[in-house]
GROMACS .gro file of C-alpha atoms in nm:
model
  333
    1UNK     CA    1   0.000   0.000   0.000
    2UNK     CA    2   0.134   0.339  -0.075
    3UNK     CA    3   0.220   0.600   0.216
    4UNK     CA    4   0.155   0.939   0.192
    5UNK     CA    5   0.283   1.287   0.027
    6UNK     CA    6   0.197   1.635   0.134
    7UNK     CA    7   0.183   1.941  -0.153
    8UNK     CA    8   0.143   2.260  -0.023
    9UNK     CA    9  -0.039   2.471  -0.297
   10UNK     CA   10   0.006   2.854  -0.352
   11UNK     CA   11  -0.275   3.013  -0.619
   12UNK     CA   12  -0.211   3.343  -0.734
   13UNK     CA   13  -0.365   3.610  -1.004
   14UNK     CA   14  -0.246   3.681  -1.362
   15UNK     CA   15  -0.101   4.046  -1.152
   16UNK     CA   16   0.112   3.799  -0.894
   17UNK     CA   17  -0.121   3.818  -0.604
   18UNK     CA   18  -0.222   3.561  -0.373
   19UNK     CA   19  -0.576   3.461  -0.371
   20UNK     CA   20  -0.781   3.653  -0.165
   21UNK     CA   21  -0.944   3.451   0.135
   22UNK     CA   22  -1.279   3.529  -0.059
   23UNK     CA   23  -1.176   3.341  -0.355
   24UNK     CA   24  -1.312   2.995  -0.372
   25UNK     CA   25  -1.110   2.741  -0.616
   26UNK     CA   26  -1.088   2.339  -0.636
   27UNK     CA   27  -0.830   2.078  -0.725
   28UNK     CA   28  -0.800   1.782  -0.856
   29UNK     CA   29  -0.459   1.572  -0.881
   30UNK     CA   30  -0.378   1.255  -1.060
   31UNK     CA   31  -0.114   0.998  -0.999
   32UNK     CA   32   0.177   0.929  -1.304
   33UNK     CA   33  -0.038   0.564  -1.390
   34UNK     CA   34  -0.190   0.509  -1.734
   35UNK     CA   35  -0.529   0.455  -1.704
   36UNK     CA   36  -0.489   0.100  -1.779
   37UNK     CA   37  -0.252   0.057  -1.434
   38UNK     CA   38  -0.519   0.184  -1.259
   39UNK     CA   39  -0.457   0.569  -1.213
   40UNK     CA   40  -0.683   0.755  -0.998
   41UNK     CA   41  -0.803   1.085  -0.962
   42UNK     CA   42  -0.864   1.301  -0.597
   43UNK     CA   43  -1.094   1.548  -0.564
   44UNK     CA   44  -0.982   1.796  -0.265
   45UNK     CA   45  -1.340   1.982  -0.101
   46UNK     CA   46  -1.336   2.389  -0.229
   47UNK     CA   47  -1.053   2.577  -0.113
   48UNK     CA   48  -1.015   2.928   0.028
   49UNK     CA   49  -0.756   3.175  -0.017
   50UNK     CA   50  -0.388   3.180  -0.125
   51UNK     CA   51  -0.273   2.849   0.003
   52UNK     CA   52  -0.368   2.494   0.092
   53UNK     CA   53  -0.204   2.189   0.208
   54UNK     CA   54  -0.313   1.890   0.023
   55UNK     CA   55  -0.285   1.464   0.124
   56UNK     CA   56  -0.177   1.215  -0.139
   57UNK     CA   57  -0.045   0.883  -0.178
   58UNK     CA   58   0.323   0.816  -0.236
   59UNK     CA   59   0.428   0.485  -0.410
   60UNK     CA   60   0.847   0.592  -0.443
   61UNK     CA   61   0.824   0.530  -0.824
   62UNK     CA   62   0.720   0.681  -1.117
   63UNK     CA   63   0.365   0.715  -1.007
   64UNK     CA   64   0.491   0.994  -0.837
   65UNK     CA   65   0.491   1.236  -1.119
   66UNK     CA   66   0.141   1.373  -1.080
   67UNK     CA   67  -0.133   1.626  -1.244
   68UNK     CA   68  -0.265   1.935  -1.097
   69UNK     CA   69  -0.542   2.067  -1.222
   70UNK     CA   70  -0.740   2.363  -1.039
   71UNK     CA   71  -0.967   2.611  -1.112
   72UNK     CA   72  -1.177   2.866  -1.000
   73UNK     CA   73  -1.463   3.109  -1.098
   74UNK     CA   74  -1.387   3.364  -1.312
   75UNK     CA   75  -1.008   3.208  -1.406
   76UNK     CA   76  -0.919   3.006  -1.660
   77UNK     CA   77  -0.815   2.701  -1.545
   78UNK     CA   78  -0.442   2.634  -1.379
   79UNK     CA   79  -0.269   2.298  -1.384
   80UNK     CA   80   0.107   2.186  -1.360
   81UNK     CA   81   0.267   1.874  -1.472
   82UNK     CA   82   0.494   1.669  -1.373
   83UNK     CA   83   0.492   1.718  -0.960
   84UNK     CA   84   0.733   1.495  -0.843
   85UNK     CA   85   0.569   1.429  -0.469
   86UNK     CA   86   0.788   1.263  -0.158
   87UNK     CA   87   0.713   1.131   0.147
   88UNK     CA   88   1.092   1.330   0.291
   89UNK     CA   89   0.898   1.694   0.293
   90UNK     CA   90   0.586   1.841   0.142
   91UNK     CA   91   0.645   1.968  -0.249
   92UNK     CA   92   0.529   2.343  -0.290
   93UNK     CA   93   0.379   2.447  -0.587
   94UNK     CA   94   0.269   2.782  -0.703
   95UNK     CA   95  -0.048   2.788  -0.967
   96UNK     CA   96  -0.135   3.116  -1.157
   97UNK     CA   97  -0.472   3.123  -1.260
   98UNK     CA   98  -0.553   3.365  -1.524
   99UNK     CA   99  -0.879   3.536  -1.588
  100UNK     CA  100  -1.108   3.507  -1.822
  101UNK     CA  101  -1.099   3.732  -2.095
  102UNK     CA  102  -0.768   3.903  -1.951
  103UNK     CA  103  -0.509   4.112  -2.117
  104UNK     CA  104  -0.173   4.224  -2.116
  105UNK     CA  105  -0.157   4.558  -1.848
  106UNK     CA  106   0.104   4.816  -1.894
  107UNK     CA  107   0.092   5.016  -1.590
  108UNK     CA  108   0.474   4.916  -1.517
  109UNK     CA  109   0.608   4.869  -1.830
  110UNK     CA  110   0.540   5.259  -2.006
  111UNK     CA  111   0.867   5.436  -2.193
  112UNK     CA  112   0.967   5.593  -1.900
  113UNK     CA  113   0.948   5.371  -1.657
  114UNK     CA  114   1.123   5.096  -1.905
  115UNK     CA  115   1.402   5.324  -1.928
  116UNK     CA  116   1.421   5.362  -1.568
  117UNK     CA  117   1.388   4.971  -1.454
  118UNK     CA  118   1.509   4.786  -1.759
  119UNK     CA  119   1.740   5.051  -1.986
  120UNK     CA  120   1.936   4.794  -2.160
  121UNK     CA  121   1.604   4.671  -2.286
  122UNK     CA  122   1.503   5.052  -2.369
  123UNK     CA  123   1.801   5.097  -2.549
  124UNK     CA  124   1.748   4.778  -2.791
  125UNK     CA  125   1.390   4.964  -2.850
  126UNK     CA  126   1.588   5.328  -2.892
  127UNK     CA  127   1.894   5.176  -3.090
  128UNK     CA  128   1.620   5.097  -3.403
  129UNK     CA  129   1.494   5.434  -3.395
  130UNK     CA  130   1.595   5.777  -3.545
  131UNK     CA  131   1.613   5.966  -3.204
  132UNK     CA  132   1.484   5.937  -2.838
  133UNK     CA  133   1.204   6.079  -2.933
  134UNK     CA  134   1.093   5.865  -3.219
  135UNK     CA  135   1.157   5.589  -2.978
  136UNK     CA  136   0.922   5.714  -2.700
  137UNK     CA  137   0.646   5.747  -2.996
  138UNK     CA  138   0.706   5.414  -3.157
  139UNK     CA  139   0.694   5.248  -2.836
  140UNK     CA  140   0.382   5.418  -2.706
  141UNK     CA  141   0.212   5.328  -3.079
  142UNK     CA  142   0.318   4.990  -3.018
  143UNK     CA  143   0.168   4.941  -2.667
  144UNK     CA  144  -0.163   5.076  -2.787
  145UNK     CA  145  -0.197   4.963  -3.092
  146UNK     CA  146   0.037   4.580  -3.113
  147UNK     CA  147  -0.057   4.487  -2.746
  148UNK     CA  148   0.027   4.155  -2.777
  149UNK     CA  149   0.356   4.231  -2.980
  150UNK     CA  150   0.467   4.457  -2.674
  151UNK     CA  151   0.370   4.152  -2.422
  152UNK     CA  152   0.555   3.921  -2.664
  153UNK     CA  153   0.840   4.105  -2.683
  154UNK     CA  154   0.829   4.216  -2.313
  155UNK     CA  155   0.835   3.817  -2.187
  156UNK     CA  156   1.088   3.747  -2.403
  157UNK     CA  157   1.394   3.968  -2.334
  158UNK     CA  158   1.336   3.902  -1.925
  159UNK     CA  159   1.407   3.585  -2.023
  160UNK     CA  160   1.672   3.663  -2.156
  161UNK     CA  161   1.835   3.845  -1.907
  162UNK     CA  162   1.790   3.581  -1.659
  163UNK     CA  163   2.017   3.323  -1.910
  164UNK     CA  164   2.376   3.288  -1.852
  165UNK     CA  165   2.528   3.145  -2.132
  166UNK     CA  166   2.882   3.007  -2.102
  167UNK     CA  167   3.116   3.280  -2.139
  168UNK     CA  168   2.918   3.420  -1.839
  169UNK     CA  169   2.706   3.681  -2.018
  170UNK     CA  170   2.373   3.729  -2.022
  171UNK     CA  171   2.249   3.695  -2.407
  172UNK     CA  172   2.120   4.061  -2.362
  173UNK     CA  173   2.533   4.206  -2.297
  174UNK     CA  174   2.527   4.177  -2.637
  175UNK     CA  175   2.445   4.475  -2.863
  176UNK     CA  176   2.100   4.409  -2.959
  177UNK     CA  177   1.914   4.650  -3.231
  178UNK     CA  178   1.519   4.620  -3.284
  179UNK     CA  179   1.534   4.768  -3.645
  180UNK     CA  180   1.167   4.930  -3.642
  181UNK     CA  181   1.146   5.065  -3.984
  182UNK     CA  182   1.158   5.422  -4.023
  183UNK     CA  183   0.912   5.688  -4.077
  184UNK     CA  184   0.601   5.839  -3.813
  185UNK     CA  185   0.479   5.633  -3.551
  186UNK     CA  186   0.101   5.810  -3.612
  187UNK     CA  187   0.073   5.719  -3.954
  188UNK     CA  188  -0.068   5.409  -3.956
  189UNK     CA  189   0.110   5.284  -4.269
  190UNK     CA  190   0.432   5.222  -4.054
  191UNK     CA  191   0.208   5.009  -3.750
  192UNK     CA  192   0.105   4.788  -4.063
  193UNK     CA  193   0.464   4.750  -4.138
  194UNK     CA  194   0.581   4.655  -3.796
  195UNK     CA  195   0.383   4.332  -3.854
  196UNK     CA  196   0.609   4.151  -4.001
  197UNK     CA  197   0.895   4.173  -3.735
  198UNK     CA  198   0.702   4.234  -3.385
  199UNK     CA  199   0.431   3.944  -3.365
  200UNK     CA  200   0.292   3.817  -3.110
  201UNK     CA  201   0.465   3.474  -3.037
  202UNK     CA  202   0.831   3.613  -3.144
  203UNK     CA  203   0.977   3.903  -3.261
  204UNK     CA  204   1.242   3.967  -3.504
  205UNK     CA  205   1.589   4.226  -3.458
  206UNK     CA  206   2.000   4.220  -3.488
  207UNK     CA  207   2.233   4.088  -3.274
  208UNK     CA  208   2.586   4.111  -3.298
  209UNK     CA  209   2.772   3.821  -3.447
  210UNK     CA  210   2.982   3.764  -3.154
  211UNK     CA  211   2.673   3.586  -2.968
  212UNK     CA  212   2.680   3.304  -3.196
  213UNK     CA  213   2.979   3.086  -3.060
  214UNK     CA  214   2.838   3.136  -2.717
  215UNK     CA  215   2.534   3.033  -2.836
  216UNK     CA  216   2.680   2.765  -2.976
  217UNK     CA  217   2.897   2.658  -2.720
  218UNK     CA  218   2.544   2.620  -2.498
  219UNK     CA  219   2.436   2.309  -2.695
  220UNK     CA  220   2.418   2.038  -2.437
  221UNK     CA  221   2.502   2.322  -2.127
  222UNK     CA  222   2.106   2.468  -2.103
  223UNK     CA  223   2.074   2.481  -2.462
  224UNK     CA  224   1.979   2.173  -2.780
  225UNK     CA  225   2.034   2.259  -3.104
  226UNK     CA  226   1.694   2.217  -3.295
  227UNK     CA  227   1.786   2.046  -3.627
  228UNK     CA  228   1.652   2.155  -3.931
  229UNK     CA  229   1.445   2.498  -3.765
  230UNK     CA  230   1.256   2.587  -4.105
  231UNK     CA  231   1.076   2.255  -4.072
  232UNK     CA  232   0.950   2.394  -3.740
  233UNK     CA  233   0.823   2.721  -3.908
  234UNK     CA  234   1.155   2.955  -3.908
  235UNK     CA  235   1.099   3.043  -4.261
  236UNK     CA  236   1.483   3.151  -4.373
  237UNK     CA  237   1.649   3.008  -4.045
  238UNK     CA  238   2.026   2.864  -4.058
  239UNK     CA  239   2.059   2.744  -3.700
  240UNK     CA  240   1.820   2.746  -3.399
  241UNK     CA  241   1.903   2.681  -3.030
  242UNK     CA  242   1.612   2.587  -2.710
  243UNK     CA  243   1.681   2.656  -2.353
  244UNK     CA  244   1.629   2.320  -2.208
  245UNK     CA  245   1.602   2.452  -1.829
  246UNK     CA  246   1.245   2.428  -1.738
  247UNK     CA  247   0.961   2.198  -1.804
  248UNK     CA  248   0.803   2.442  -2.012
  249UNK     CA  249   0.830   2.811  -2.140
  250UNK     CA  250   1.182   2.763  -2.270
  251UNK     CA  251   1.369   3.029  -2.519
  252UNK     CA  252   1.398   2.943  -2.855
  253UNK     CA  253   1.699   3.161  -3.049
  254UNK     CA  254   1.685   3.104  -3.360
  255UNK     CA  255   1.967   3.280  -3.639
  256UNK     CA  256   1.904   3.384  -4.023
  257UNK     CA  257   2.262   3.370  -4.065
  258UNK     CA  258   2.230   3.459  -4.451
  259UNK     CA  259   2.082   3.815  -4.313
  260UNK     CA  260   2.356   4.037  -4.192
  261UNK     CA  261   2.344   4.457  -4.122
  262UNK     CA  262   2.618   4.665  -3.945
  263UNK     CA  263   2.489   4.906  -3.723
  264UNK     CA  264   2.686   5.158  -3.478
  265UNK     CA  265   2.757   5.114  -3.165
  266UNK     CA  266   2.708   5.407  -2.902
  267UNK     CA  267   3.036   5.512  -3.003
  268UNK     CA  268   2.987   5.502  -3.316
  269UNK     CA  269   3.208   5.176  -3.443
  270UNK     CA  270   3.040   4.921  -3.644
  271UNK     CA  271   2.884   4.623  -3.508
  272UNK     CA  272   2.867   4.368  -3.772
  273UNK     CA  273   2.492   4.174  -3.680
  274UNK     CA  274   2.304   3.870  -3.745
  275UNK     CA  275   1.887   3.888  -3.785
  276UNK     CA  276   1.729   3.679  -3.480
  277UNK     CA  277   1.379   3.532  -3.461
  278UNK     CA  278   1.403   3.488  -3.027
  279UNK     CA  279   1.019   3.320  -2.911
  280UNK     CA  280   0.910   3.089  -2.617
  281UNK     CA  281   0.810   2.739  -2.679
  282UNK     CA  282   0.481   2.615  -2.474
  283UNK     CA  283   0.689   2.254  -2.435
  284UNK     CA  284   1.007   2.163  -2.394
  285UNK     CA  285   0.987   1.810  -2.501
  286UNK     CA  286   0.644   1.558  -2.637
  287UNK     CA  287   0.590   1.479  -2.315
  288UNK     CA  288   0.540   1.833  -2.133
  289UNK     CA  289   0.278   1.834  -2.387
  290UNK     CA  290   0.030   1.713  -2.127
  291UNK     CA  291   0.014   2.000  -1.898
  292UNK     CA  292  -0.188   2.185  -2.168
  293UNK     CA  293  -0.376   1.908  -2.252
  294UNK     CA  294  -0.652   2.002  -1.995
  295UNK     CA  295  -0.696   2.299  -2.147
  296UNK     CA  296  -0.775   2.283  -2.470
  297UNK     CA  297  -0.901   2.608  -2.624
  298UNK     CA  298  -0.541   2.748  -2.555
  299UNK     CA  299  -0.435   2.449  -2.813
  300UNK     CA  300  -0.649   2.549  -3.098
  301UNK     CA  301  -0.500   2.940  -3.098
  302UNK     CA  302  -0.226   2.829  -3.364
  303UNK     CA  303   0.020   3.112  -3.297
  304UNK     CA  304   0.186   3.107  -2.929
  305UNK     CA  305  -0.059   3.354  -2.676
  306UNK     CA  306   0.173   3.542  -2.476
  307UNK     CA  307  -0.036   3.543  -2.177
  308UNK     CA  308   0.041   3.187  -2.211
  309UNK     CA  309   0.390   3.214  -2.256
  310UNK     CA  310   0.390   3.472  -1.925
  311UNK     CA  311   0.158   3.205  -1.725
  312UNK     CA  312   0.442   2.886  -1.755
  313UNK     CA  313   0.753   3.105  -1.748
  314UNK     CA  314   0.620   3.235  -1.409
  315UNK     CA  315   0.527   2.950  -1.329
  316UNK     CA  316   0.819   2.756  -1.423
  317UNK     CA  317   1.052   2.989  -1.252
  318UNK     CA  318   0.869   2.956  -0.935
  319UNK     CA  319   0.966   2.559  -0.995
  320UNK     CA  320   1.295   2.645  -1.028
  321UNK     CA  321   1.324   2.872  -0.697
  322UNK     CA  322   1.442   3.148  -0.907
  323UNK     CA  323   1.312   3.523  -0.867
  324UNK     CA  324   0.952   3.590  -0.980
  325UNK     CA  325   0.945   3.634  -1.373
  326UNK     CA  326   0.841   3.964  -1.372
  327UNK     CA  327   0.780   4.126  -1.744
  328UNK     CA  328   0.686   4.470  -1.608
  329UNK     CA  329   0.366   4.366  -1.749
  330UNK     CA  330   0.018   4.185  -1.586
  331UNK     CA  331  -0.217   3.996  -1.757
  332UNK     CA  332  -0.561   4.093  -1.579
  333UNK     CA  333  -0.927   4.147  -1.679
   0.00000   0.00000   0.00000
């Protein structure tokens, strides 16, 4: 007979909050056996507020890789697989439910206060622009009018700057240009041509050329090469590299080395560049597949959502015991 395994549970909003002691939610967990082995499925009574403990059995195998699935009114639901339980120490996980309807929030993440809390990610913005100004307009265009761009983009270079790659540097030391095309922010001829380089599951820029051997050198150190990345939809791509650190929400970089620019520096040298098509995969492998499996409208989207993207990043992060991912933006109804 199995023993038992605590898991303490932590829900929080799409803003990082914990759940209010009004807010009623419900779990349900399932052990790692097919259906066939006999796999069952708990149902915990309705919860209140930002953290429960919850009782299941422990078999000190691979039936120990469980399902979470929760949800409450209002929220889309939240689930997390695998959660590896013990019978040594309770396992804590933190769920972020999202709700329904919800989108991106700014309120931390306008051109000045970028500037002030992330500059080296204003200055990728303010490098592809004619002057300060111009890059204070395009921005603001941007976050009104290419929300989901701006959320995309957002999630994806605090990523960044939370990956060491092996020479030590975080991929965002290197000189980074955005390359928004030219011309007034108001007209909106030039928001319809920011379309094809600022999407909304990936974004495309210049990097310098120096990244690539550290990039490289990452393959099998955080990072797997990705074979053959135009099969996967990286129309043009020579090489492509996925963070392999988390269960899911893992960086993709992928290089169009046959698309080269020089740009200058703040000094005014020449930085010979490489285009780069950065985005966040849902899955790192087949098998993380499952954790959106309970939630299938997200599946049928067909481009990446970055709520999404911001929901397992966090999410994987707090897995990880790193800091809160923290994007400057909210995703809140």
């Amino acid at each position: 007979m199995p023993d038992n395994a605590n898991i303490v549970l932590h829900a929080w909003d799409g803003a990082r909050r914990l759940f209010a002691n009004t807010v009623q939610w419900s779990v349900q967990t399932q052990d790692g056996r097919s259906p066939s082995a006999g796999r069952k499925t708990l149902q915990f009574p309705p919860l209140h507020g930002g953290s429960q403990a919850l009782n299941v059995p422990f078999f000190d195998n691979l039936f120990d890789n469980y399902t979470v699935i929760a949800n409450a009114d209002g929220f889309d639901n939240a689930a997390w697989y695998p959660l590896r339980v013990t019978d040594k120490r309770p396992v804590t996980l933190d769920l972020m439910f999202l709700q329904k309807n919800a989108k991106a929030h700014f309120a931390n993440a306008t051109w000045s206060k970028l500037n002030q809390s992330r500059p080296t990610v204003a200055a990728i913005v303010q490098r592809g622009c004619e002057s300060p100004a111009a890059a204070a307009d395009k921005y603001g265009v941007i976050q009104e009018g290419r929300p989901d761009g701006l959320a995309c983009f957002l999630n994806i270079v605090t990523a960044l700057a939370g990956i060491r790659l092996p020479s030590g540097k975080s991929p965002l030391e290197y000189y980074w240009n955005i390359g928004w095309p030219a011309g007034d922010a108001n007209d909106p001829v030039w928001l319809k041509s920011v379309d094809d380089l600022f999407k909304q599951d990936r974004f495309f820029c210049y990097v310098a050329q120096d990244i690539l051997p550290d990039v490289r050198a990452a393959a099998g150190r955080g990072f797997a090469q990705e074979p053959n990345p135009q099969a996967w939809g990286h129309e043009g791509a020579t090489e492509s590299y996925k963070q392999t650190q988390f269960d899911a929400a893992n960086v993709q970089l992928t290089f169009h080395g046959h698309n080269t620019a020089v740009f200058p520096d703040q000094n005014g040298n020449p930085v010979n560049c490489v285009k780069i098509e950065p985005d966040i995969d849902y899955y790192r492998d087949v098998g993380s597949h499952a954790l959106l499996e309970v939630i299938p409208h997200w599946l049928s989207h067909g481009l990446s959502d970055p709520k999404i993207a911001y929901w397992l990043r966090w999410m994987s992060a707090k897995r990880e015991g790193l800091p809160d991912f923290d994007p400057l933006c909210t995703v809140e109804a």
